[in-house]
Coordinates of C-alpha atoms and ligand atoms in Angstrom, one line a residue:
X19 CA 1.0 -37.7 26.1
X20 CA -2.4 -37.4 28.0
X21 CA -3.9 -34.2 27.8
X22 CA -4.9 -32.8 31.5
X23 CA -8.3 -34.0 32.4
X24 CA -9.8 -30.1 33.2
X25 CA -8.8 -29.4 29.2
X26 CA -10.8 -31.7 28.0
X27 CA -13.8 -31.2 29.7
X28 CA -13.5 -27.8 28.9
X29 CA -13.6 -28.7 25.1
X30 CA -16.1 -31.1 25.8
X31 CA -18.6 -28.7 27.3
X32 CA -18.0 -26.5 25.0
X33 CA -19.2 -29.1 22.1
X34 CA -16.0 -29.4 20.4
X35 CA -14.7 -32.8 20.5
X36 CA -14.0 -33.3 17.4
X37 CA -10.9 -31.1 18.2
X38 CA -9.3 -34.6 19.5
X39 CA -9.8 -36.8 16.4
X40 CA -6.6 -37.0 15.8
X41 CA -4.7 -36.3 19.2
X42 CA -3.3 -40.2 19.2
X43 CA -1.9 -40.0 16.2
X44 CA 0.5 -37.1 16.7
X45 CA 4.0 -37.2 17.8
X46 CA 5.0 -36.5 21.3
X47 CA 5.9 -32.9 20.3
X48 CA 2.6 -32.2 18.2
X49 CA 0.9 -33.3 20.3
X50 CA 2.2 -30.9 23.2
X51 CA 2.3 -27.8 20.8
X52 CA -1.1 -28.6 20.1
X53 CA -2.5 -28.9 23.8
X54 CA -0.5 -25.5 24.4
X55 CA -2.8 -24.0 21.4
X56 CA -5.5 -25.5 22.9
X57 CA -5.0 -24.5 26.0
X58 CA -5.0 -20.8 24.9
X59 CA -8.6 -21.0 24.3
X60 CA -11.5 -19.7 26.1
X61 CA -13.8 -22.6 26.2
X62 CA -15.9 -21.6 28.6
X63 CA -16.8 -18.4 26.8
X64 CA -17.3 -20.1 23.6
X65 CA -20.7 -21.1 23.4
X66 CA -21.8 -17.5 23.9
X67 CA -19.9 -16.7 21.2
X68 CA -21.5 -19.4 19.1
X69 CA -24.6 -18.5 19.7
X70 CA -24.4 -14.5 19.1
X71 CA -21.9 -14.1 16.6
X72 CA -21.7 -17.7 14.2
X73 CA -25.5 -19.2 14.5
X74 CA -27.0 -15.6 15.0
X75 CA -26.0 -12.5 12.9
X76 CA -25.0 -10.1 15.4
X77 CA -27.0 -6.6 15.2
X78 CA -25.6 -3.9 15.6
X79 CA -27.6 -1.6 18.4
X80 CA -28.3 2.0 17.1
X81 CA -29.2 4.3 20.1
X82 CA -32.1 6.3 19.2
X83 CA -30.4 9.6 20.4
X84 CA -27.4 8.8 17.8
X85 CA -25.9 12.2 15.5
X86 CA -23.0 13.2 14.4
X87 CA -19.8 13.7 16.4
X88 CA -18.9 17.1 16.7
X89 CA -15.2 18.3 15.1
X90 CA -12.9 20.9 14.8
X91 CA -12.8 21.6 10.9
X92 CA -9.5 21.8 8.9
X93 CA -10.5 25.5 8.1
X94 CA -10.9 27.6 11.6
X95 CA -14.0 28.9 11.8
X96 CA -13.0 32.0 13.5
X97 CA -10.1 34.0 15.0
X98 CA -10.4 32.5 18.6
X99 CA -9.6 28.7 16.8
X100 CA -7.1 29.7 14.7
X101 CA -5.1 30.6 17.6
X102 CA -6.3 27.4 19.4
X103 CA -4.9 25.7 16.4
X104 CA -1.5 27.7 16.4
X105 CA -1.1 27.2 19.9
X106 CA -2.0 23.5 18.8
X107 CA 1.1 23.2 16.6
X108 CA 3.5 24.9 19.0
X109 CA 2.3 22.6 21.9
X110 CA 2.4 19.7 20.0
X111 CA 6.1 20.5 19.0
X112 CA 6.9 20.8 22.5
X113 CA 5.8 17.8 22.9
X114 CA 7.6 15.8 20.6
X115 CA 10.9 17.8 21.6
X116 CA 10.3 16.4 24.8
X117 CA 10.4 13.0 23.9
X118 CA 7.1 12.4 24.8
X119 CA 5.4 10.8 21.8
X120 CA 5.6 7.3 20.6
X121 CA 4.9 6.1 17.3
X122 CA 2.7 3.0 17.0
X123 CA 2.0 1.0 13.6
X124 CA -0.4 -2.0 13.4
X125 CA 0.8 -4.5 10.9
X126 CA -0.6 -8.1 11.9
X127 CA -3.7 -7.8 9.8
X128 CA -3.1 -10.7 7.0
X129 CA -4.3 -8.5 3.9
X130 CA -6.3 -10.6 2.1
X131 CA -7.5 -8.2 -0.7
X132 CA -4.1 -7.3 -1.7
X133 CA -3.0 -11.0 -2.2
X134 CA 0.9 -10.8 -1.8
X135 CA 3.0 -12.7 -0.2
X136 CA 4.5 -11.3 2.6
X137 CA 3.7 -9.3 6.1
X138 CA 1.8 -6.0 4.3
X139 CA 4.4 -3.6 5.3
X140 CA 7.2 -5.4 3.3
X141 CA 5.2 -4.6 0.1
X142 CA 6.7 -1.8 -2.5
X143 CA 4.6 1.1 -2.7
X144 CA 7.4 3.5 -3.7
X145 CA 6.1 4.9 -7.3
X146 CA 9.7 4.9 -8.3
X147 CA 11.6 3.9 -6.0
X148 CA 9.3 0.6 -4.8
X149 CA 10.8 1.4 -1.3
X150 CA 8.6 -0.5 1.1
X151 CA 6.1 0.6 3.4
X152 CA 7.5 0.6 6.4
X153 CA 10.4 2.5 5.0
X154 CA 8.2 5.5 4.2
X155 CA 7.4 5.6 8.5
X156 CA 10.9 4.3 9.1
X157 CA 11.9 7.7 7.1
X158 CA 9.7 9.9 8.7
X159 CA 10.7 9.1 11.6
X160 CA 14.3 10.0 10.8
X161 CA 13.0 12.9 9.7
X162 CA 11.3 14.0 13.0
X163 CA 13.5 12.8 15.1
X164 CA 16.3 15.1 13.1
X165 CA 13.6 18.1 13.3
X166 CA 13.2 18.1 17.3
X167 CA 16.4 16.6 17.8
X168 CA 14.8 14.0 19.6
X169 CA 14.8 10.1 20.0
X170 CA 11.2 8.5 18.4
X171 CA 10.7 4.8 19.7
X172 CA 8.4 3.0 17.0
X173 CA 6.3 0.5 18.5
X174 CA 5.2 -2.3 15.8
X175 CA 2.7 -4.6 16.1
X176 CA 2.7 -7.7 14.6
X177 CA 0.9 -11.0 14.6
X178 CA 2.3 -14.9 15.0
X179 CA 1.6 -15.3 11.7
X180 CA 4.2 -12.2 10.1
X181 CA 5.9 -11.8 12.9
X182 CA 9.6 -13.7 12.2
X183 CA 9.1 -11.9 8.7
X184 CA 8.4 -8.6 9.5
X185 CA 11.3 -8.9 11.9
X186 CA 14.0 -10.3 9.5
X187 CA 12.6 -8.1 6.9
X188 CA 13.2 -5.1 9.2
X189 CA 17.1 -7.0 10.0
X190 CA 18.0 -7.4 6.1
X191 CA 16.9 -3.7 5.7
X192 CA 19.1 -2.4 8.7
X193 CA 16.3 -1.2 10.5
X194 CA 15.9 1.4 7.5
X195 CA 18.5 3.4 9.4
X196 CA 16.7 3.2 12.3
X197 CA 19.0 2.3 15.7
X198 CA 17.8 -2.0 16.3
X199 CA 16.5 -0.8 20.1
X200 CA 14.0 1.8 19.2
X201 CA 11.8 -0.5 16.9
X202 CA 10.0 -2.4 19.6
X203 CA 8.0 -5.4 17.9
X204 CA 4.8 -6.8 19.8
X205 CA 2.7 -9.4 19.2
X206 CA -1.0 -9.4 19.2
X207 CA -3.3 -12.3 20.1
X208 CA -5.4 -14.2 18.0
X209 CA -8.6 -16.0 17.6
X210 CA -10.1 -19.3 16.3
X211 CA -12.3 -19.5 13.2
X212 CA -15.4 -21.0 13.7
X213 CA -17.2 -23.0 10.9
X214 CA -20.7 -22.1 10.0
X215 CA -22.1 -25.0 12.7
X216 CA -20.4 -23.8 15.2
X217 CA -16.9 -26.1 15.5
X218 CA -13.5 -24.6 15.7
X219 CA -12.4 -25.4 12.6
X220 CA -9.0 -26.9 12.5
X221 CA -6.3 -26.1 9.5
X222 CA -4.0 -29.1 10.5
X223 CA -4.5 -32.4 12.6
X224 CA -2.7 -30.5 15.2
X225 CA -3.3 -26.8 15.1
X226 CA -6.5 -25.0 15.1
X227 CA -7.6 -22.1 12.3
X228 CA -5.9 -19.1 13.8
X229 CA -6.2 -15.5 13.2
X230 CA -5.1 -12.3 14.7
X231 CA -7.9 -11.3 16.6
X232 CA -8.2 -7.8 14.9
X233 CA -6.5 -4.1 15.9
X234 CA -8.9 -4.0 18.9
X235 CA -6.2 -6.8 19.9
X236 CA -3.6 -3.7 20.4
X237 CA -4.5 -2.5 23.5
X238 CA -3.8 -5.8 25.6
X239 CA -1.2 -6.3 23.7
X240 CA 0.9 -3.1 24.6
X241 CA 0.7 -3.9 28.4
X242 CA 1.4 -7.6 27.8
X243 CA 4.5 -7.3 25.4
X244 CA 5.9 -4.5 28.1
X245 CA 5.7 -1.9 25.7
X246 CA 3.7 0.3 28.2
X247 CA 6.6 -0.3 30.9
X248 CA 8.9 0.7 28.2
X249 CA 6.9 4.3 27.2
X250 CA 6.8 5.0 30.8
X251 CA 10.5 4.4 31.5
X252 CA 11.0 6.7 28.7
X253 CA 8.9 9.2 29.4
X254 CA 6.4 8.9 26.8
X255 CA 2.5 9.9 27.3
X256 CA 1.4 10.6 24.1
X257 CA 0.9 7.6 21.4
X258 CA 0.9 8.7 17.5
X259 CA -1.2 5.6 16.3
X260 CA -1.7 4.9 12.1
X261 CA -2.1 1.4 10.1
X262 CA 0.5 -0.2 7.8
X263 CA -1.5 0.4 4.8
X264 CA -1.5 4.2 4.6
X265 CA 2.0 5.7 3.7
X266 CA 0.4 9.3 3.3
X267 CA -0.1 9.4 6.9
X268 CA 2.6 12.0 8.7
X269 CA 3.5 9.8 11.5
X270 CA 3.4 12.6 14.1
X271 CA 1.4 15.7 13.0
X272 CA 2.1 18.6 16.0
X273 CA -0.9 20.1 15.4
X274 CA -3.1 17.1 15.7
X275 CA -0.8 15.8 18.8
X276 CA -0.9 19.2 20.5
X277 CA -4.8 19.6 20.3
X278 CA -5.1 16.1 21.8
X279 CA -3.1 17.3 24.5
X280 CA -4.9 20.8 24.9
X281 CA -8.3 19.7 24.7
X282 CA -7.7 17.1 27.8
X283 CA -8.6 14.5 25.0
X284 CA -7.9 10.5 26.2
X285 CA -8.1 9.1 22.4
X286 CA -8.4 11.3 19.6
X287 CA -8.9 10.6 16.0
X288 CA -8.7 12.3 12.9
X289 CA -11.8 12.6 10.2
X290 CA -12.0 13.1 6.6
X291 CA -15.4 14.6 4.8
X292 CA -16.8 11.4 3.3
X293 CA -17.1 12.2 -0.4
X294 CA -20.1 10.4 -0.3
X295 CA -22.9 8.9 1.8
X296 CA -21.9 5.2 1.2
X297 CA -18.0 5.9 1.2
X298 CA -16.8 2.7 3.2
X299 CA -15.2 4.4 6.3
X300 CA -16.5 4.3 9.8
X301 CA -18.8 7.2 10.8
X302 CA -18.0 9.3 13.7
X303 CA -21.1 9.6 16.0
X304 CA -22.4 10.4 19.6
X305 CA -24.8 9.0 21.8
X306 CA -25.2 9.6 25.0
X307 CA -22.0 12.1 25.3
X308 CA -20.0 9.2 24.4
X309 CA -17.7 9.2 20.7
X310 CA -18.2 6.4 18.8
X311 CA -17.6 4.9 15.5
X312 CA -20.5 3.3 13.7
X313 CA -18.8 1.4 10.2
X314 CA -20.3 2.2 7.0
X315 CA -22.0 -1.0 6.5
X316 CA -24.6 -0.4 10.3
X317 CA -25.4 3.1 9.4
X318 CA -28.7 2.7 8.3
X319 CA -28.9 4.3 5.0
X320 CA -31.9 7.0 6.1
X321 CA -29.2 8.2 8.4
X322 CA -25.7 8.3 6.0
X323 CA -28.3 9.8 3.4
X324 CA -29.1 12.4 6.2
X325 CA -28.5 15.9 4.8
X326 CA -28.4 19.5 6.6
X327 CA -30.1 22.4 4.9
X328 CA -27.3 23.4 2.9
X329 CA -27.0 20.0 1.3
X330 CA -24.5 18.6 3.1
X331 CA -24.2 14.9 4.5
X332 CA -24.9 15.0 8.6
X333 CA -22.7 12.1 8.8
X334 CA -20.2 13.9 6.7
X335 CA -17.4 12.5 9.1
X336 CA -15.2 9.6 8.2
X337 CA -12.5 7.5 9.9
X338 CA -9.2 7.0 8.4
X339 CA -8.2 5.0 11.2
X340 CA -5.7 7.7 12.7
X341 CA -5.5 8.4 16.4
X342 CA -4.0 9.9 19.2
X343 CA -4.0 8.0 22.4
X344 CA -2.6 8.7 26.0
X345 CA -0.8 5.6 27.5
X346 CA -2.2 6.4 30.8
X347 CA -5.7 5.3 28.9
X348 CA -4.3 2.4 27.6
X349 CA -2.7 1.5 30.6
X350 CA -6.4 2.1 32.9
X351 CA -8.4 -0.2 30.2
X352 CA -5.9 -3.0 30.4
X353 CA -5.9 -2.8 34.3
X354 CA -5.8 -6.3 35.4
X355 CA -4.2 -8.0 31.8
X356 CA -7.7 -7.9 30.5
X357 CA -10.5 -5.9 28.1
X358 CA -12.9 -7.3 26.4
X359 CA -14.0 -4.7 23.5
X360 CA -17.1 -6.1 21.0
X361 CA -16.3 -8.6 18.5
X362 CA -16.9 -8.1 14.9
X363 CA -17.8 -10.7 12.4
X364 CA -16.1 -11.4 8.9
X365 CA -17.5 -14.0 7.3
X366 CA -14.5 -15.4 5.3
X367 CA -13.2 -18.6 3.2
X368 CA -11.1 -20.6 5.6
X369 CA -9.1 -23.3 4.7
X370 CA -9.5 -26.3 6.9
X371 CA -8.8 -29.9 7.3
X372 CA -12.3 -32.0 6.6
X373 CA -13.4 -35.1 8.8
X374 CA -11.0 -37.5 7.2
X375 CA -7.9 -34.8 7.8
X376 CA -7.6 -34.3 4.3
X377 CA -6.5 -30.3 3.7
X378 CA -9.9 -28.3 1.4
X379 CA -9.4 -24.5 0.3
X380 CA -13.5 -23.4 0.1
X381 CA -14.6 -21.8 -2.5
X382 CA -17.1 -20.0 -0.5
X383 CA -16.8 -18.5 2.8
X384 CA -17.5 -21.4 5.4
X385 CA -17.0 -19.6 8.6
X386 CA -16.8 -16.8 10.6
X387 CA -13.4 -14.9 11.8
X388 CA -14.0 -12.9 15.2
X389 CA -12.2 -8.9 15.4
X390 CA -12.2 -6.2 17.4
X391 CA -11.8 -2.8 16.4
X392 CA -9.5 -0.1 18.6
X393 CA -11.8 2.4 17.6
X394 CA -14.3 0.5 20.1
X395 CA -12.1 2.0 22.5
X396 CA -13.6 5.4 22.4
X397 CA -16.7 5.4 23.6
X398 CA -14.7 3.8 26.8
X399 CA -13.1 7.7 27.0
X400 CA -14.6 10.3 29.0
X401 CA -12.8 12.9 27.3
X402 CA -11.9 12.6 23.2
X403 CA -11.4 15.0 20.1
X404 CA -11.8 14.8 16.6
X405 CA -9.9 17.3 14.4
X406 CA -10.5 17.1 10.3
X407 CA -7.9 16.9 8.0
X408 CA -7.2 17.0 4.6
X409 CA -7.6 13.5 2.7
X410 CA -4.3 14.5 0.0
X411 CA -2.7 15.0 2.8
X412 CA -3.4 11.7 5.2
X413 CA -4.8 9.1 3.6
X414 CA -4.2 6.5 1.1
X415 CA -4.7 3.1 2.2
X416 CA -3.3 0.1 -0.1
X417 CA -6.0 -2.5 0.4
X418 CA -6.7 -3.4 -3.2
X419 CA -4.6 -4.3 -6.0
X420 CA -6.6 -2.0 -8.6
X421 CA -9.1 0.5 -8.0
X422 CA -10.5 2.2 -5.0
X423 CA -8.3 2.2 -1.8
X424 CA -5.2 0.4 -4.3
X425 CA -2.0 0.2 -4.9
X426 CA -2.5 2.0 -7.8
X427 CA -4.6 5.1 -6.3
X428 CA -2.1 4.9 -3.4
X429 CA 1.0 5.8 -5.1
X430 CA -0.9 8.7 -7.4
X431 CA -1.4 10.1 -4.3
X432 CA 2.1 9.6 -3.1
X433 CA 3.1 11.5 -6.2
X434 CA 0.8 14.5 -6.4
X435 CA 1.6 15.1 -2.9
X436 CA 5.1 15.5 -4.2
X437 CA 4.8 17.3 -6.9
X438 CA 2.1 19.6 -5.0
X439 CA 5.1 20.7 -2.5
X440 CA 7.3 21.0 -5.4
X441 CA 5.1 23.1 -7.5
X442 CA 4.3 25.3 -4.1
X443 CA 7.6 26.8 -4.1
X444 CA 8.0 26.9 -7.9
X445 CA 9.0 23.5 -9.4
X446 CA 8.1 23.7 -12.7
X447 CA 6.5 19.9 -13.0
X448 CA 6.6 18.2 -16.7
X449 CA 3.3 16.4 -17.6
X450 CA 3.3 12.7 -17.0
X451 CA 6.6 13.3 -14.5
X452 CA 6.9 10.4 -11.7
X453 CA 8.4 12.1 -8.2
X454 CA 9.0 10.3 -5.2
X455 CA 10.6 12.6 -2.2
X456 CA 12.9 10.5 0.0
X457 CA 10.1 10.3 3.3
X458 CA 13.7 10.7 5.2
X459 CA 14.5 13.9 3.8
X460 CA 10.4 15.2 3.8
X461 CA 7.6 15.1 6.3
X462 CA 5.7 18.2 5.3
X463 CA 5.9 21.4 2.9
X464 CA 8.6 23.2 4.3
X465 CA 10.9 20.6 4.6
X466 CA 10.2 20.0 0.5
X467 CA 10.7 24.1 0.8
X468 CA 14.8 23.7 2.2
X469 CA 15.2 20.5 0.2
X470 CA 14.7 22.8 -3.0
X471 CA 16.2 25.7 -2.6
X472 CA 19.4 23.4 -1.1
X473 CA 19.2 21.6 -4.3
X474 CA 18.4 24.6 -7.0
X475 CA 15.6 21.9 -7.9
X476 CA 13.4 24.7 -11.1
X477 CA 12.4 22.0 -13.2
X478 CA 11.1 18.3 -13.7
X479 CA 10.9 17.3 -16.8
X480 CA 8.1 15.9 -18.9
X481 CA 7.6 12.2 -18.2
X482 CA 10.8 12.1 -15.9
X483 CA 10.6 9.3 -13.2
X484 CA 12.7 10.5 -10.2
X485 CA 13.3 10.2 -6.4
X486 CA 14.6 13.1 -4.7
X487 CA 17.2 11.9 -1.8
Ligands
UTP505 P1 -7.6 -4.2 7.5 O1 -8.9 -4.2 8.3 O2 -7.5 -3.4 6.3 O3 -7.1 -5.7 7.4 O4 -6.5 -3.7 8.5 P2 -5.9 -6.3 6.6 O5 -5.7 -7.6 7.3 O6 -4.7 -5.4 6.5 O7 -6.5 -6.6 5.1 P3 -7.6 -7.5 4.6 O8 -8.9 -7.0 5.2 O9 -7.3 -8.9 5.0 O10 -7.6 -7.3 3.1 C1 -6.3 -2.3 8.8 C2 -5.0 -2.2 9.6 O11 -5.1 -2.9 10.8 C3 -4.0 -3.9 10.9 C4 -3.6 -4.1 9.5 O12 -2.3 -4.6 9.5 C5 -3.7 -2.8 8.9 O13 -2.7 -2.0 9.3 N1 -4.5 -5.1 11.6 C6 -5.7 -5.7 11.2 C7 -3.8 -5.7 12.6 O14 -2.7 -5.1 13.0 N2 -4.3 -6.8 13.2 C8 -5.5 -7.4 12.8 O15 -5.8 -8.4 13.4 C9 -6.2 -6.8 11.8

């Protein structure tokens, strides 16, 4: 096969010949899999990219008028917000009643610091049980749709590299006991790695070193799979967005939903108080009017240090990486199939195929992997919110086998969330006891509430390991 003349000089502009070492020695169908990869890539933009982002380190600007986003705190500061916030709940429930709200999980990242084998969301989190984690949003799903008596379509994004899994995983489980049509998979793009000089660096003699190209890569992605065509044939404005990683996260929260809606908000996110100044999560800040999220590691230190007189941090606000987000947003950024939000840079090992095609795993990162972030999207938002919530109640990401932000941490949290709704309404809970609520049977207190006086639940005992279902 010849590759078509305008492809090549396209590559060869861009500097990257040695992309066609090996083209004559592929088969016929390598060969064309191979120029189709190829010709996914944006030569033409490369050497920009190159330049700013793999030769240079890229800085990130901090505006001189930068301070903290302003929020609405989980405790209402007076008797005018707690209405807003009861009127909050009560709109929000309308909402989801309606069958307005969408839920929308990103799962293509590749989770590296976990190290298992498998799309993310198939790992088991369950403390007793091990039930998966996308059973736990699978369940609450259930459970909200049986609450409003309503239909919740779960949008899922995937990328080419978990995608078949995710979706025989999803076929194997029965769809958790979800209907087959209302989990709609997507598939986000990705990106080439570039080595530390500046090539694409290739993982096979016919396939370049692809990853997804980050969650940023959600918002293209929903108007290119259909999935916006599908939310507005349904009737859905109102997008509950939350990563794979976190099965603490209620996967539609009225309150948060109905303040979005009430405040006018485009995008809206949720913060936690950063327990302390160097806590990796994004900080919320403004500049300019504008909402953005600075990550933990551009905040210059004077500033996350910052305090206010009565000792508090000034960047207090974190991102768990939960949002709100209208689809009429979505659907005016991705006007014309396109959006370009920043790039990010990870510098990561890559494996790779060396001049004489032989495969090398590095032992040391040798190249760069571009992302972008969907929080990048709110600046882009004239009007957003950010409400505070409580961290036991919304967040605890699985990035880590052991220690911070672990499996581990993640399913004590799972458990003393449990037992905390238990012992509300008068569980008596054993020390050392292990409870798992079904997430099918439980998305918030008083559901826990019916479940145990339904059950004449008193007691767990001492060191008992149980899942209530
Ligand atoms: P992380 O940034 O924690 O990345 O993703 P990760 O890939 O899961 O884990 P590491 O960094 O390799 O260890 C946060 C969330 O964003 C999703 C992930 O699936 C997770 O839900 N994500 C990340 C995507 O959907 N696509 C991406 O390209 C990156």
């Amino acid at each position: 096969m010849k590759l078509n003349d305008s492809l090549v000089e396209r590559i060869t502009s861009a500097n990257q010949q040695h992309l066609l070492r090996y083209f004559d020695t592929l088969s016929e169908k390598e060969q064309s899999d191979f120029a189709a990869q190829l010709e996914e890539v944006d030569f033409a933009a490369l050497p920009e990219l190159v330049e700013n982002y793999v030769l240079n380190r890229p800085r990130v600007a901090i505006p001189d008028d930068l301070g903290p986003a302003p929020y609405y705190p989980l405790t209402p500061r007076d008797e005018a917000q707690k209405k807003l916030y009861r009127d909050a709940v009560a709109c929000g429930e309308e909402l989801i009643r309606a069958g307005r709200v969408a839920c929308l999980t990103v799962a293509g990242g590749q989770g590296t610091r976990l190290g298992f084998d498998g799309p993310k969301g198939t790992f088991p989190i369950g403390p007793v049980s091990g039930r998966p984690l996308f059973a736990y949003f699978a369940g609450g799903i259930r459970r909200t749709e049986k609450k409003y008596g309503v239909k919740i379509v779960w949008y899922l994004m995937t990328s080419r590299l978990n995608h078949e899994a995710t979706v025989a995983f999803f076929k194997q489980n029965n769809y958790f006991g979800l209907d087959a049509d209302q989990v709609f998979f997507f598939t986000q793009g990705t990106m080439p790695a570039i080595g530390y000089d500046g090539k694409l660096l290739m993982n096979a003699k016919n396939s370049l070193a692809l990853s997804p190209d980050g969650h940023g890569g959600t918002l293209l992605a929903l108007r290119k799979s259909g999935a916006l065509d599908r939310m507005k044939r349904d009737g859905v404005d109102t997008i509950s967005y939350f990563q794979v990683d976190n099965p603490l996260v209620p996967v539609v929260d009225p309150k948060f939903i109905g303040l979005h809606r009430l405040t006018g908000s485009q995008m809206s996110a949720v913060m936690l108080a950063k327990t302390n100044a160097m806590e990796k999560l994004g900080n919320f800040c403004v500049s300019r009017n504008r909402l953005q999220i600075i990550e933990y590691s551009d905040l210059p230190k004077e500033l996350a240090e910052k305090t206010l007189p009565d000792g508090t941090l000034a960047f207090i606000a974190g991102s768990p990486a939960i949002h709100v987000i209208d689809r009429t947003f979505v659907e005016t950024l991705t006007a014309g199939g396109k959006l370009q939000l920043p790039w990010h840079r990870a510098d990561k090992k890559i494996p790779f195929i060396d001049q004489n095609g032989n495969p090398a795993a590095p032992e040391s990162p040798n190249g760069v992997k571009l992302e972008s972030f969907i929080f990048d999207a709110l600046p882009l938002a004239e009007k957003t919110m950010v409400l505070e919530c409580d961290r036991a109640e919304v967040f605890a990401p699985t990035k880590n086998p052991t220690g911070v932000d672990s499996v581990e941490s993640c399913r004590a949290m799972l458990v003393d969330r449990d037992c905390r709704r238990l012992a509300a309404v008068g569980v008596e809970i054993g020390a050392g006891a292990l409870v798992e609520i079904d997430p099918a049977l439980a998305v918030d207190a008083a559901d826990v509430a019916d479940v145990v006086a339904e059950r004449k639940i008193s007691a767990i005992a001492p060191g008992e390991k149980v899942v209530i279902q």
